[in-house]
Coordinates of C-alpha atoms in Angstrom, one line a residue:
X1 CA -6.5 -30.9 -21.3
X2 CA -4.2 -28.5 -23.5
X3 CA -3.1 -26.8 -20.3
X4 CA -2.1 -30.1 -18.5
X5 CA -0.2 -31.6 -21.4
X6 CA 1.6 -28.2 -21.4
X7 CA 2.3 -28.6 -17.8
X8 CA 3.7 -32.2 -18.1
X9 CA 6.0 -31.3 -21.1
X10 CA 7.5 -28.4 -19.4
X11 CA 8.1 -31.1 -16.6
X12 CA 9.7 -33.2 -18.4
X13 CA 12.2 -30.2 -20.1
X14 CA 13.0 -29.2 -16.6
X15 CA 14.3 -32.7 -15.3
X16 CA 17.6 -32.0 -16.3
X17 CA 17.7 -29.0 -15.0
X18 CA 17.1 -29.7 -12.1
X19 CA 20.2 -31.0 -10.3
X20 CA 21.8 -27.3 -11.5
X21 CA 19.0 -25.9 -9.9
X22 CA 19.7 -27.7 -6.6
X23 CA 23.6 -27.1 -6.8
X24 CA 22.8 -23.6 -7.2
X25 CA 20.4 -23.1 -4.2
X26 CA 23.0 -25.2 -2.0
X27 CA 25.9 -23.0 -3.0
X28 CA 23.5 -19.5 -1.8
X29 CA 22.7 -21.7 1.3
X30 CA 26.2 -21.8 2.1
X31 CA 27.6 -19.0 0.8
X32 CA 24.7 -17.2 2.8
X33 CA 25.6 -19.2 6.4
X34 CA 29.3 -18.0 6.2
X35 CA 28.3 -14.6 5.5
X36 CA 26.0 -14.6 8.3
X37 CA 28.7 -16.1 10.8
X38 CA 31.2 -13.6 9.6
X39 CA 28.8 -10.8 10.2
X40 CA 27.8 -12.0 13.3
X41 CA 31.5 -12.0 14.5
X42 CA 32.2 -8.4 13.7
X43 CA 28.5 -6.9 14.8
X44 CA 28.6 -9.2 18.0
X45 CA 25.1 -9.2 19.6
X46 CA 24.2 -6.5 18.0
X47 CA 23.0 -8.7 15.0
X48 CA 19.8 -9.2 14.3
X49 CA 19.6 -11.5 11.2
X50 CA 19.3 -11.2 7.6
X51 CA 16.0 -9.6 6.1
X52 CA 14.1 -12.4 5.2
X53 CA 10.9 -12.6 2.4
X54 CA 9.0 -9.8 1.8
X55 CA 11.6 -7.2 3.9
X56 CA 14.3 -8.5 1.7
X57 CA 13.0 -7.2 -1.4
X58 CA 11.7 -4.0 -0.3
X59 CA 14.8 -3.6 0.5
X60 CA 16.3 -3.4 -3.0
X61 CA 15.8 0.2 -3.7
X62 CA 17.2 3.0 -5.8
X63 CA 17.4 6.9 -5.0
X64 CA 14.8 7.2 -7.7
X65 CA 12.5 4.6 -6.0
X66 CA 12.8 3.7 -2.5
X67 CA 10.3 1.8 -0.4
X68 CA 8.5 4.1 1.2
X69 CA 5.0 4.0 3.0
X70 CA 3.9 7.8 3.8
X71 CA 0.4 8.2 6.0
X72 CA 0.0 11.8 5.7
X73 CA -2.7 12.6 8.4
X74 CA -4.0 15.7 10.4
X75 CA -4.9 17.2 13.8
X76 CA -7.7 18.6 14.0
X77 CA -8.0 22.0 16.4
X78 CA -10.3 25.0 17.1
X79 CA -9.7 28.1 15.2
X80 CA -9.4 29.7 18.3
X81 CA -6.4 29.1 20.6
X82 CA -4.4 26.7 18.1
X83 CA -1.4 28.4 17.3
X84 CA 0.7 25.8 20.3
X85 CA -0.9 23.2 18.6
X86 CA 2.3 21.7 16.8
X87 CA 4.6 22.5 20.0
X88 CA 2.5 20.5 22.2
X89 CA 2.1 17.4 19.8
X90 CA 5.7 17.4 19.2
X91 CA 6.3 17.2 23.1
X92 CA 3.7 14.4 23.8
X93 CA 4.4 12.3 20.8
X94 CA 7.7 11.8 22.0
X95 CA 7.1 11.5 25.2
X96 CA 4.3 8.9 24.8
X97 CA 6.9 6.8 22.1
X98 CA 9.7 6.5 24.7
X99 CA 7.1 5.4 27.1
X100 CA 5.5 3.0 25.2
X101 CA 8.1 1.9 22.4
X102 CA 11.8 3.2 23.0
X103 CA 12.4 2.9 26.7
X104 CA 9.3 0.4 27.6
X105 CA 10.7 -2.8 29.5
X106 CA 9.7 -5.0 26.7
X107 CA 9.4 -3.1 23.2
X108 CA 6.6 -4.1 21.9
X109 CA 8.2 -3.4 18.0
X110 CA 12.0 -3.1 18.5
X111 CA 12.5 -3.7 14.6
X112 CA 11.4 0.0 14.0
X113 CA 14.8 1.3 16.6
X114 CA 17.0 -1.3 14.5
X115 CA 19.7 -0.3 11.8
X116 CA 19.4 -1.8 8.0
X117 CA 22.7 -2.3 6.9
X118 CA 24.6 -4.9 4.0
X119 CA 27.5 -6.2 3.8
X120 CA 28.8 -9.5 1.6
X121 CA 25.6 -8.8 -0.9
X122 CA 23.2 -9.6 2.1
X123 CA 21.4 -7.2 4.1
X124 CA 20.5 -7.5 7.7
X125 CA 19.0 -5.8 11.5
X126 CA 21.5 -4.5 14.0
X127 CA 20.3 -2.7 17.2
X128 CA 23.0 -0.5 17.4
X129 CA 21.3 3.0 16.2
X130 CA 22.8 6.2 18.2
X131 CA 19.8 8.2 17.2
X132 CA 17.5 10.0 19.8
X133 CA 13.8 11.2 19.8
X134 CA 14.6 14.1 18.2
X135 CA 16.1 12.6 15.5
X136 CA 12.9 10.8 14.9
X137 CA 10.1 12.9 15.4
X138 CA 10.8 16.5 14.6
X139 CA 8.9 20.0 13.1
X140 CA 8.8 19.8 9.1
X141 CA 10.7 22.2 6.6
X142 CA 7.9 25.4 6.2
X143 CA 6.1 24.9 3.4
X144 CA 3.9 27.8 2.9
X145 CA 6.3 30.7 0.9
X146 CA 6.4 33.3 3.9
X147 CA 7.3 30.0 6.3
X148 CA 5.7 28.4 9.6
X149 CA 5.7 32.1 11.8
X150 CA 5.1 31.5 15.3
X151 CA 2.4 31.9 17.9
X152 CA -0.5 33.7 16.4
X153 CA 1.4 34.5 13.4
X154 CA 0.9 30.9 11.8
X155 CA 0.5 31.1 7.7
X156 CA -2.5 28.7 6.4
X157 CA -1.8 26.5 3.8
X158 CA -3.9 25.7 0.5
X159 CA -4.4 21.3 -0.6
X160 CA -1.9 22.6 -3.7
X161 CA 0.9 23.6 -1.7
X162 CA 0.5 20.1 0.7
X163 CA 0.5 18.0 -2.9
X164 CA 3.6 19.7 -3.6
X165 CA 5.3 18.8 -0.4
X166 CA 4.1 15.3 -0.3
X167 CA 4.9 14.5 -3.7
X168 CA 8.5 16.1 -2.9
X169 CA 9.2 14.3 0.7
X170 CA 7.4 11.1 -0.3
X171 CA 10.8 9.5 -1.9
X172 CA 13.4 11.6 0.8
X173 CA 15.8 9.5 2.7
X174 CA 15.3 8.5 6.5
X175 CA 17.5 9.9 9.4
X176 CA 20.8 8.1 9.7
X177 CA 22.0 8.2 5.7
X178 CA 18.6 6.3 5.4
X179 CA 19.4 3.3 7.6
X180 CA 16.4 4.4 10.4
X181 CA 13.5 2.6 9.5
X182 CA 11.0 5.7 10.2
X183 CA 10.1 9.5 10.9
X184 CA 7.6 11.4 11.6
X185 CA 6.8 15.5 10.8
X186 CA 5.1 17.5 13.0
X187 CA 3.7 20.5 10.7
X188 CA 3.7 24.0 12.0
X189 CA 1.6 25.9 9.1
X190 CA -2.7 24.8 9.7
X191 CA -4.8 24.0 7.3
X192 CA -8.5 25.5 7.1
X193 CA -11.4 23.6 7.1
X194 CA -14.1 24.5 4.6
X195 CA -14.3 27.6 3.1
X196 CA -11.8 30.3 4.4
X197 CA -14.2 32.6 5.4
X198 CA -17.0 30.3 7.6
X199 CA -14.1 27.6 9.0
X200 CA -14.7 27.1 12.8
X201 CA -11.2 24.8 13.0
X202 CA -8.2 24.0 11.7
X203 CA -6.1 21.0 10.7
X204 CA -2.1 20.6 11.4
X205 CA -0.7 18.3 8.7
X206 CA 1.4 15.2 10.3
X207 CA 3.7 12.7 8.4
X208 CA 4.7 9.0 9.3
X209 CA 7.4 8.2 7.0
X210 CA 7.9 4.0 7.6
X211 CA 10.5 2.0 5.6
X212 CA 8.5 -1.4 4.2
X213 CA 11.4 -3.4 5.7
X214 CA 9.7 -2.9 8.6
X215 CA 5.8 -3.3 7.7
X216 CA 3.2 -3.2 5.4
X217 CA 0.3 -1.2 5.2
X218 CA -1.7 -2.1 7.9
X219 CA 1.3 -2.3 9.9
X220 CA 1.8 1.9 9.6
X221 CA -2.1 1.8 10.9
X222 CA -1.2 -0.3 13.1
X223 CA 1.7 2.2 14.7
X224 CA -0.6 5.2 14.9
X225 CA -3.6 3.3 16.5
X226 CA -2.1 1.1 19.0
X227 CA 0.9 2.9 20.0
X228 CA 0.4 6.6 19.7
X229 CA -3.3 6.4 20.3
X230 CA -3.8 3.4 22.4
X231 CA -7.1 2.9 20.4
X232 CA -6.6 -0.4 18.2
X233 CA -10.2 -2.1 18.9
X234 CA -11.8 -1.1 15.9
X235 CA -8.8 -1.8 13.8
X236 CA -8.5 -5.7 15.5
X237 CA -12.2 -6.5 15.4
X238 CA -11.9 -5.8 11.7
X239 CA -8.7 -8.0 10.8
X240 CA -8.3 -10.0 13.5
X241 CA -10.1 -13.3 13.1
X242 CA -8.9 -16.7 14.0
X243 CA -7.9 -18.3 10.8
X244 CA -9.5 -22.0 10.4
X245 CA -7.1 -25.2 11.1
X246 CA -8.0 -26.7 7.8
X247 CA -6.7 -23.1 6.4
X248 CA -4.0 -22.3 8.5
X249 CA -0.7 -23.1 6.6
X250 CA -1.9 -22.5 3.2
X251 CA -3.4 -18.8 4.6
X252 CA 0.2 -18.4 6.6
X253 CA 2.4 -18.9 3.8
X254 CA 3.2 -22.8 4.3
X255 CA 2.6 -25.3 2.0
X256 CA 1.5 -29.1 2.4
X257 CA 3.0 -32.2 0.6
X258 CA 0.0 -32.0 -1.8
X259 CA 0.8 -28.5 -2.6
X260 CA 4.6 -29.2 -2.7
X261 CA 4.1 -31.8 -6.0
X262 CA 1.8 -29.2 -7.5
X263 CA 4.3 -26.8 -7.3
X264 CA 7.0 -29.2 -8.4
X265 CA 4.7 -30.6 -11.7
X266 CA 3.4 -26.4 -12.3
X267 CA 6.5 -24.8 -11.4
X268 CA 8.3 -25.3 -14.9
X269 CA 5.3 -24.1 -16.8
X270 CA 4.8 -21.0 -15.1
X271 CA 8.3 -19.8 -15.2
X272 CA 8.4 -20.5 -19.2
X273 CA 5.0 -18.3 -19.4
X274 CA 6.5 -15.7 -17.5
X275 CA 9.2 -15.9 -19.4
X276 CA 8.1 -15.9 -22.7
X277 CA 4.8 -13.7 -22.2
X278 CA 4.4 -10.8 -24.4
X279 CA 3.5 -7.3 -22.7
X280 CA 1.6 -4.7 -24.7
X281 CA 3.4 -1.6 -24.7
X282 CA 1.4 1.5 -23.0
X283 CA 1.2 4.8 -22.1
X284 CA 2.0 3.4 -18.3
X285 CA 5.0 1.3 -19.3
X286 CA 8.3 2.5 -18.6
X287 CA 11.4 1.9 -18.1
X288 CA 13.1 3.9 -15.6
X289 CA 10.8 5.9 -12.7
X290 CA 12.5 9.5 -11.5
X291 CA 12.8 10.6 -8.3
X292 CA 10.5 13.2 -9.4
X293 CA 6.8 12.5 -8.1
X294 CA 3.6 13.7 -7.8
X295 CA 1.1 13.3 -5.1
X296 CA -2.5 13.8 -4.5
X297 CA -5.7 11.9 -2.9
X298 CA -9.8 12.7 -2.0
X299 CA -10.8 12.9 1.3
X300 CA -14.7 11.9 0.9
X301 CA -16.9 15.1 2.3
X302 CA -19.9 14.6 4.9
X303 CA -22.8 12.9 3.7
X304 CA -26.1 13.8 5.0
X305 CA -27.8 10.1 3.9
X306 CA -25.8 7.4 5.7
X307 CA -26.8 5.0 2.2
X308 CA -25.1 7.8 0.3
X309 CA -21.7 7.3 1.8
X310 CA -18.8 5.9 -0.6
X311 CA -18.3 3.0 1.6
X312 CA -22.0 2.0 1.9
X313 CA -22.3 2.0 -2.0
X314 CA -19.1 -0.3 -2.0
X315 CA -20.9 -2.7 -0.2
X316 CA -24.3 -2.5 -1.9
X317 CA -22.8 -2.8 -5.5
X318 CA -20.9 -5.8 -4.7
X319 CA -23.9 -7.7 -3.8
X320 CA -24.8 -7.8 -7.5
X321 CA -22.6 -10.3 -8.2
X322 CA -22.4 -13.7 -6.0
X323 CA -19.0 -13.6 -4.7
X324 CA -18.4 -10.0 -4.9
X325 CA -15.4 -8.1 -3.0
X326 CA -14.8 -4.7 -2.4
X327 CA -11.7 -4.9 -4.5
X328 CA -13.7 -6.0 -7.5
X329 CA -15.9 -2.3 -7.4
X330 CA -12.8 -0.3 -6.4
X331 CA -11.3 -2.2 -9.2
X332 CA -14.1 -1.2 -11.5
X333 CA -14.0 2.1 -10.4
X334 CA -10.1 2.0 -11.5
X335 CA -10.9 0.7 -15.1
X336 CA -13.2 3.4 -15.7
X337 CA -11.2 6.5 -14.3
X338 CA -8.0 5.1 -16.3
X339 CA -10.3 5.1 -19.1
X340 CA -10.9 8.8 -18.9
X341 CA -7.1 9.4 -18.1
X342 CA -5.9 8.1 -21.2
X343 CA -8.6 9.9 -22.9
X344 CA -7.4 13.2 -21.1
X345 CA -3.8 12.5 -22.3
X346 CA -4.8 11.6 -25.8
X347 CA -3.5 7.8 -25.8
X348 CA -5.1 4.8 -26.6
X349 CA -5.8 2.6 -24.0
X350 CA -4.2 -0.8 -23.9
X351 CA -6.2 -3.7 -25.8
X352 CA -5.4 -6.0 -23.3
X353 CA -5.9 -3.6 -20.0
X354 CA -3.3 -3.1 -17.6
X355 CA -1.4 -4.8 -14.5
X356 CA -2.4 -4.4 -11.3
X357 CA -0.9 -5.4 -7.7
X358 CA -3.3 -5.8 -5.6
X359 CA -2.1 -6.2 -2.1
X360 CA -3.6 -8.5 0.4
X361 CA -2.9 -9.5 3.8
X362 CA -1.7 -13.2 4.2
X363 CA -3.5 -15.9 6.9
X364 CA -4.8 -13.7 9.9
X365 CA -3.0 -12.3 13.7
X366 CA -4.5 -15.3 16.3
X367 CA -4.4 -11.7 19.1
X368 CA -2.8 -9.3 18.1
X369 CA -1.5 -7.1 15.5
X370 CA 2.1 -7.1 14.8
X371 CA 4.5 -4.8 12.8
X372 CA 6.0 -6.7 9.8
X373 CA 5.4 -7.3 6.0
X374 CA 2.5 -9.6 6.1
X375 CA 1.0 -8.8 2.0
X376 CA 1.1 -11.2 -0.2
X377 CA 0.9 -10.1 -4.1
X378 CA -2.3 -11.0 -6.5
X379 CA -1.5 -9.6 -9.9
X380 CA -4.2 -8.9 -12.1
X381 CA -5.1 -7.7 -15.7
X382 CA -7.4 -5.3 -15.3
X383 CA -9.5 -4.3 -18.8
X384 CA -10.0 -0.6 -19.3
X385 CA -13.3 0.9 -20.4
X386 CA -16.1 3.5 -20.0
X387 CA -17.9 3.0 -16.4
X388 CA -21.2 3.6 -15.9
X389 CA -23.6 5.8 -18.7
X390 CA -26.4 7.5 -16.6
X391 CA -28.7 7.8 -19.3
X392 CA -28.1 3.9 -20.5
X393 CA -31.6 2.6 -20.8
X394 CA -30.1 -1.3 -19.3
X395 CA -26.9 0.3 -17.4
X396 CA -27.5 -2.0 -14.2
X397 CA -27.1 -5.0 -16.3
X398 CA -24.2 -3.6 -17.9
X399 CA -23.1 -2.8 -14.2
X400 CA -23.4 -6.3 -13.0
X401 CA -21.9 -7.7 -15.8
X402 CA -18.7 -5.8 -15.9
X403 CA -18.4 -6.4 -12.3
X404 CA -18.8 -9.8 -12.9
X405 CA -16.2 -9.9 -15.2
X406 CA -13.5 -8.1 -12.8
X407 CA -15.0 -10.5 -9.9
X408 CA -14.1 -13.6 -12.3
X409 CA -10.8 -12.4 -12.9
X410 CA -10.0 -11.6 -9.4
X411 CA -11.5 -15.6 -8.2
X412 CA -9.4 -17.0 -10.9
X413 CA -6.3 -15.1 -10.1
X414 CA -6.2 -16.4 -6.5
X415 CA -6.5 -19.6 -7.0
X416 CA -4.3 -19.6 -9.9
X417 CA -1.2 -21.9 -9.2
X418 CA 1.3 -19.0 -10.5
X419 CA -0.4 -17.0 -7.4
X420 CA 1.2 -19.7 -4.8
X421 CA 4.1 -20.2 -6.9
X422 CA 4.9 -16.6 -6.3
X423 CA 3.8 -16.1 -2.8
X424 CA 5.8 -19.2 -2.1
X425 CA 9.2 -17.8 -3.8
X426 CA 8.5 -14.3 -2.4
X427 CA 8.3 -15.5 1.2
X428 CA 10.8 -18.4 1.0
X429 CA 13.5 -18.3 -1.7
X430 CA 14.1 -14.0 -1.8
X431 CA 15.5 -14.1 2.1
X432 CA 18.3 -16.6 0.1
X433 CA 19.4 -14.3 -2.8
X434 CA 21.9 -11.9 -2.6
X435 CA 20.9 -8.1 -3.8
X436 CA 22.1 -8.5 -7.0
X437 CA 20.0 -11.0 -8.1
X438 CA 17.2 -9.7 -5.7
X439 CA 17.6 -6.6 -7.9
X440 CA 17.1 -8.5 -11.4
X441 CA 13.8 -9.8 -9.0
X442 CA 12.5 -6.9 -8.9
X443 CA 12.9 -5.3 -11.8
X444 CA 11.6 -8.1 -14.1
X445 CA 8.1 -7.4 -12.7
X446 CA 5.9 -6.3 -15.8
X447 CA 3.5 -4.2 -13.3
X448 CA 1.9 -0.9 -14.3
X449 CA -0.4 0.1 -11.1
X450 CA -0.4 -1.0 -8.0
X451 CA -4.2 -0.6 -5.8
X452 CA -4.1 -1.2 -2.1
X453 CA -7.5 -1.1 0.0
X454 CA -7.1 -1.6 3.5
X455 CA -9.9 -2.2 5.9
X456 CA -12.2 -0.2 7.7
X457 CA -10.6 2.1 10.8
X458 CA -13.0 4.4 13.5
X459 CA -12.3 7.7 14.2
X460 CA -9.1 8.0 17.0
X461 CA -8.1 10.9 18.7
X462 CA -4.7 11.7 20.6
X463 CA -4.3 13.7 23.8
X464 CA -8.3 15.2 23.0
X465 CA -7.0 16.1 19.2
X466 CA -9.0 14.5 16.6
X467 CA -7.3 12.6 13.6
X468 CA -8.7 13.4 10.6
X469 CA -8.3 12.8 6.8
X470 CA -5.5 10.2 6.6
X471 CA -4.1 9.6 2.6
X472 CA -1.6 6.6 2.5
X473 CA 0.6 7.3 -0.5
X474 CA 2.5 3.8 -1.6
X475 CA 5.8 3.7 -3.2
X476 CA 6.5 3.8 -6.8
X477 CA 9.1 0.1 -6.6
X478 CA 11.4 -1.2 -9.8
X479 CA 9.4 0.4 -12.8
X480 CA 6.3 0.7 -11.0
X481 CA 5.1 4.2 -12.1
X482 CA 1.4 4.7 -10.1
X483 CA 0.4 3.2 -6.8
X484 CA -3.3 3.8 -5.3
X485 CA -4.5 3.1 -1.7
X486 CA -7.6 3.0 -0.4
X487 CA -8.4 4.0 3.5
X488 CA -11.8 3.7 5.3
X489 CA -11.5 6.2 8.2
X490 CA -14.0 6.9 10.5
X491 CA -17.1 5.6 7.6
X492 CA -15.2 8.1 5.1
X493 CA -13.7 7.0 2.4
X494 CA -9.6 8.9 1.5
X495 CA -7.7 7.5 -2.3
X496 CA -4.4 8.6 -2.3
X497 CA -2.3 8.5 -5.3
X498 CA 1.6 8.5 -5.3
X499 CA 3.2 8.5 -9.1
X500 CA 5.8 9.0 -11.6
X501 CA 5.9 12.6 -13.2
X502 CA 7.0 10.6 -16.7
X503 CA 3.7 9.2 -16.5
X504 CA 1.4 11.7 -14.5
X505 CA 3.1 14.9 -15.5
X506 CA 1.1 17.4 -13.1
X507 CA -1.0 17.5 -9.8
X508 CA -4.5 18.2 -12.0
X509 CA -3.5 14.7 -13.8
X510 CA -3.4 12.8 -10.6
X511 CA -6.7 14.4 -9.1
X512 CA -8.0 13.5 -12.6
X513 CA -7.7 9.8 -11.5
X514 CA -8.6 9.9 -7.7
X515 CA -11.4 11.6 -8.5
X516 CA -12.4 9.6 -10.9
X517 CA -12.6 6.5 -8.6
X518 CA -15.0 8.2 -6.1
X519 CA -16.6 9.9 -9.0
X520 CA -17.5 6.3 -10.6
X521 CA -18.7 4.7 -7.4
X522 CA -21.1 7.8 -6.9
X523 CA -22.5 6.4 -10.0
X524 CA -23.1 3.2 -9.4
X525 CA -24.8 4.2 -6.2
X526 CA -27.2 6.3 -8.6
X527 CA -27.9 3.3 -10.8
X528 CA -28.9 1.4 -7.6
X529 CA -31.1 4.0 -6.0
X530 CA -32.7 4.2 -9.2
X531 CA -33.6 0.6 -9.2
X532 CA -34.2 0.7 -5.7
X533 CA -37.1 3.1 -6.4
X534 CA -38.0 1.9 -9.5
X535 CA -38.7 -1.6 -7.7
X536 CA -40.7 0.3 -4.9
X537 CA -43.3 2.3 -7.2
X538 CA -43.8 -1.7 -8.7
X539 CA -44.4 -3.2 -5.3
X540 CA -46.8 0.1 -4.3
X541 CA -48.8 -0.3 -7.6
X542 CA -49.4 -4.4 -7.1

């Protein structure tokens, strides 16, 4: 009742605001058409329009943050007979892109070839990019202290050295003063698999660098599985379902009459919450990120029980709770290994938890999967505190009830009317803002993490090379200081980690964390093969 008096008052103090508020949406509106005719004059057809939604505010970046989605990945090999490995990649990557992207009759993704460019305070696509093959797919910098070598001469490389290169390269400009919209790094130094002295292959480490103007998560998947591999089945089963017609527009961004007066009646309230909301001041809050980061992730090892697998725990611990996602254990997961982060680094742990982004995927592709920023944005407050205590007499009711808590929170945050509000400014109102104001967008988010879990991919291989081990690191954006994804691949579970050195000050630090997450999820799968066979031994003895 409180809440809908509150709603109706801020109403009410917003009525004479808004003819100002109209005025000032028709003066972008036009002040946006003449810079778009006046662009389109001098660029000709090489125009492609203005970045609209979601690509307009990944494009507001700074050299100590920009919007870069890195899927470090690895081709597997033989220890015998590998050393033209990285020669013969290089040659049949780029020959299969300009076969099946660059030079096809009908690119199927022409938006990764385009140009980002701004002018007027707007930014938009042109098509008029001089850059070749080479320019885009070409041999990484050595990174092993004696170099790359050649032929049989190849140096190996350790994990330490490959989390100092990624964390270095993650935030590097693109090709063409950073207007290209993607690279990718063939590497010429192999990693061993297993222990030095017993491993039967190796493993070359790869890099697709792609610009979030031009896709999301799933949409850098997307590139490797249905381009370069050809092998996108899996990948479509998984994501590609029909949505419902009774779904359809609010799923796909749009918004019914119904919706419309909501947003109207809630709008006000939300944006004097948001405004006047007090953020408790943490360890993870800053101010200003760096362009110094550090990178790190878990690749999940061979189980030899199928139940045992991280994945397969995921989906028996959600059951404990009606309604329960994979995000909510992950999430769960998170809470405790933050817990024994700030406990390493000797800070208290915020009272009220932290914010976290949790990415998700908007409405559903009817047939296909398409490159483009399709996430929408559920922000969440996510309470810190100690995971799972093996020797807790009742620590599978304190399981389900702490996953209950985060599934409550996560239920209530999507249907939360500030959700559509700002799904609805994100994908309608950003494409009309200039970058200045796009800017003061971006950095008045009062985010700490961001957590991204994609779904479930089977094992690909290219030209008879396996694929193996792929860590998505996510940019660090406005004063976002630690982003985490999540990627299923081939029934093995890889958390990468991409962060701020003000706030994770070391490599060890960031393994702390990833570790942590897997670590905690082993746990729970303990708790529930311990009542699993507790239960049996009951059932034998009746």
């Amino acid at each position: 009742m409180l809440l809908k008096l509150f709603n109706i008052c801020a109403f009410i103090l917003f009525l004479p605001i808004y003819p100002f508020v109209g005025l000032f949406f028709v003066t972008l509106l036009s002040y946006g058409a003449i810079a778009k005719r006046l662009i389109r004059l001098y660029y000709g057809a090489s125009f492609k329009g203005f970045l609209e939604g979601l690509d307009a505010i990944w494009n507001v970046e700074t050299g100590s943050s920009r919007s870069m989605l890195n899927l470090l990945f690895f081709v597997e090999s033989p220890l015998e007979g590998h050393s033209d490995i990285p020669e013969r990649f290089l040659r049949d990557i780029r020959k299969t892109i300009l076969e099946k992207l660059k030079d096809a009759p009908r690119q199927p993704y022409p938006r990764i070839f385009w140009t980002r460019r701004q002018r007027f305070g707007y930014c938009f696509w042109t098509d008029d990019s001089k850059l070749t093959i080479e320019d885009y797919v070409r041999f990484m910098e050595p990174i092993g202290k004696d170099g790359g070598g050649g032929g049989s001469e190849r140096k190996f490389l350790d994990e330490a050295q490959l989390h100092e290169f990624a964390g270095k390269v993650s935030n590097r400009h693109l090709p063409n003063g950073h207007a290209a919209c993607w690279e990718l790094l063939i590497g010429t130094e192999p990693v061993r698999q297993g222990k030095s002295d017993t491993a039967a292959t190796v493993k070359y480490p790869m890099m697709l660098r792609l610009h979030h103007t031009a896709g999301d998560e799933m949409a850098i998947v997307k590139l490797i599985l249905d381009t370069i591999t050809g092998n996108h089945a899996a990948l479509a089963a998984r994501i590609c379902t029909p949505a419902k017609p009774a779904e359809e527009s609010k799923k796909c961004g749009g918004l019914k009459l119904t919706q419309l007066l909501k947003l109207a009646l809630n709008g006000p309230a939300i944006v004097l919450r948001m405004i006047f909301r007090k953020t408790e001041k943490s360890y993870l809050s800053t101010t200003k990120v760096t362009n110094y980061k550090v990178a790190n992730w878990h690749h999940e090892p061979p189980v030899d029980v199928p139940e045992q697998a991280v994945i397969s725990i995921v989906k028996r611990t959600k059951q404990l709770v009606e309604g329960g996602r994979f995000s909510d254990v992950f999430l769960l997961a998170l809470a405790s290994s933050f817990q024994k982060f700030f406990d390493a680094k000797g800070e208290p742990a915020p009272e009220q938890g932290i914010s976290v982004i949790v990415p998700g995927r908007a409405g559903s592709e009817a047939k296909s999967l398409k490159i483009k920023n399709r996430f929408t944005t559920r922000h969440q407050q996510l309470k810190i505190g100690r995971g799972v205590q093996l020797d807790s007499p009742d620590k599978l009711s304190k399981l389900r009830q702490q996953l209950s808590i985060i599934a409550q929170g996560s239920t209530c945050t999507r249907s939360n009317a500030s959700h559509t509000v700002t799904s609805w400014f994100i994908s309608t109102l950003t494409g009309m803002l200039p970058v200045p104001m796009l800017r003061l967008v971006v950095h008045s988010f009062r985010v700490n993490v961001v957590f991204s879990i994609l779904p479930e991919i089977e094992q690909v291989s290219f030209q008879g090379l396996r694929m193996v081990d792929p860590v998505l690191l996510l940019p660090n954006t406005g004063n976002i200081s630690i982003c985490l994804a999540v990627l299923t691949f081939g029934n093995k579970v890889h958390v990468g980690i991409l962060a701020d050195r003000t706030i994770v000050s070391s490599e060890e630090e960031a393994h702390l964390i990833v570790e942590e997450v897997v670590a905690e999820i082993q746990r729970m799968g303990k708790v529930l093969d311990e009542e699993q066979k507790m239960t049996s031994i009951s059932f034998e003895n009746e």
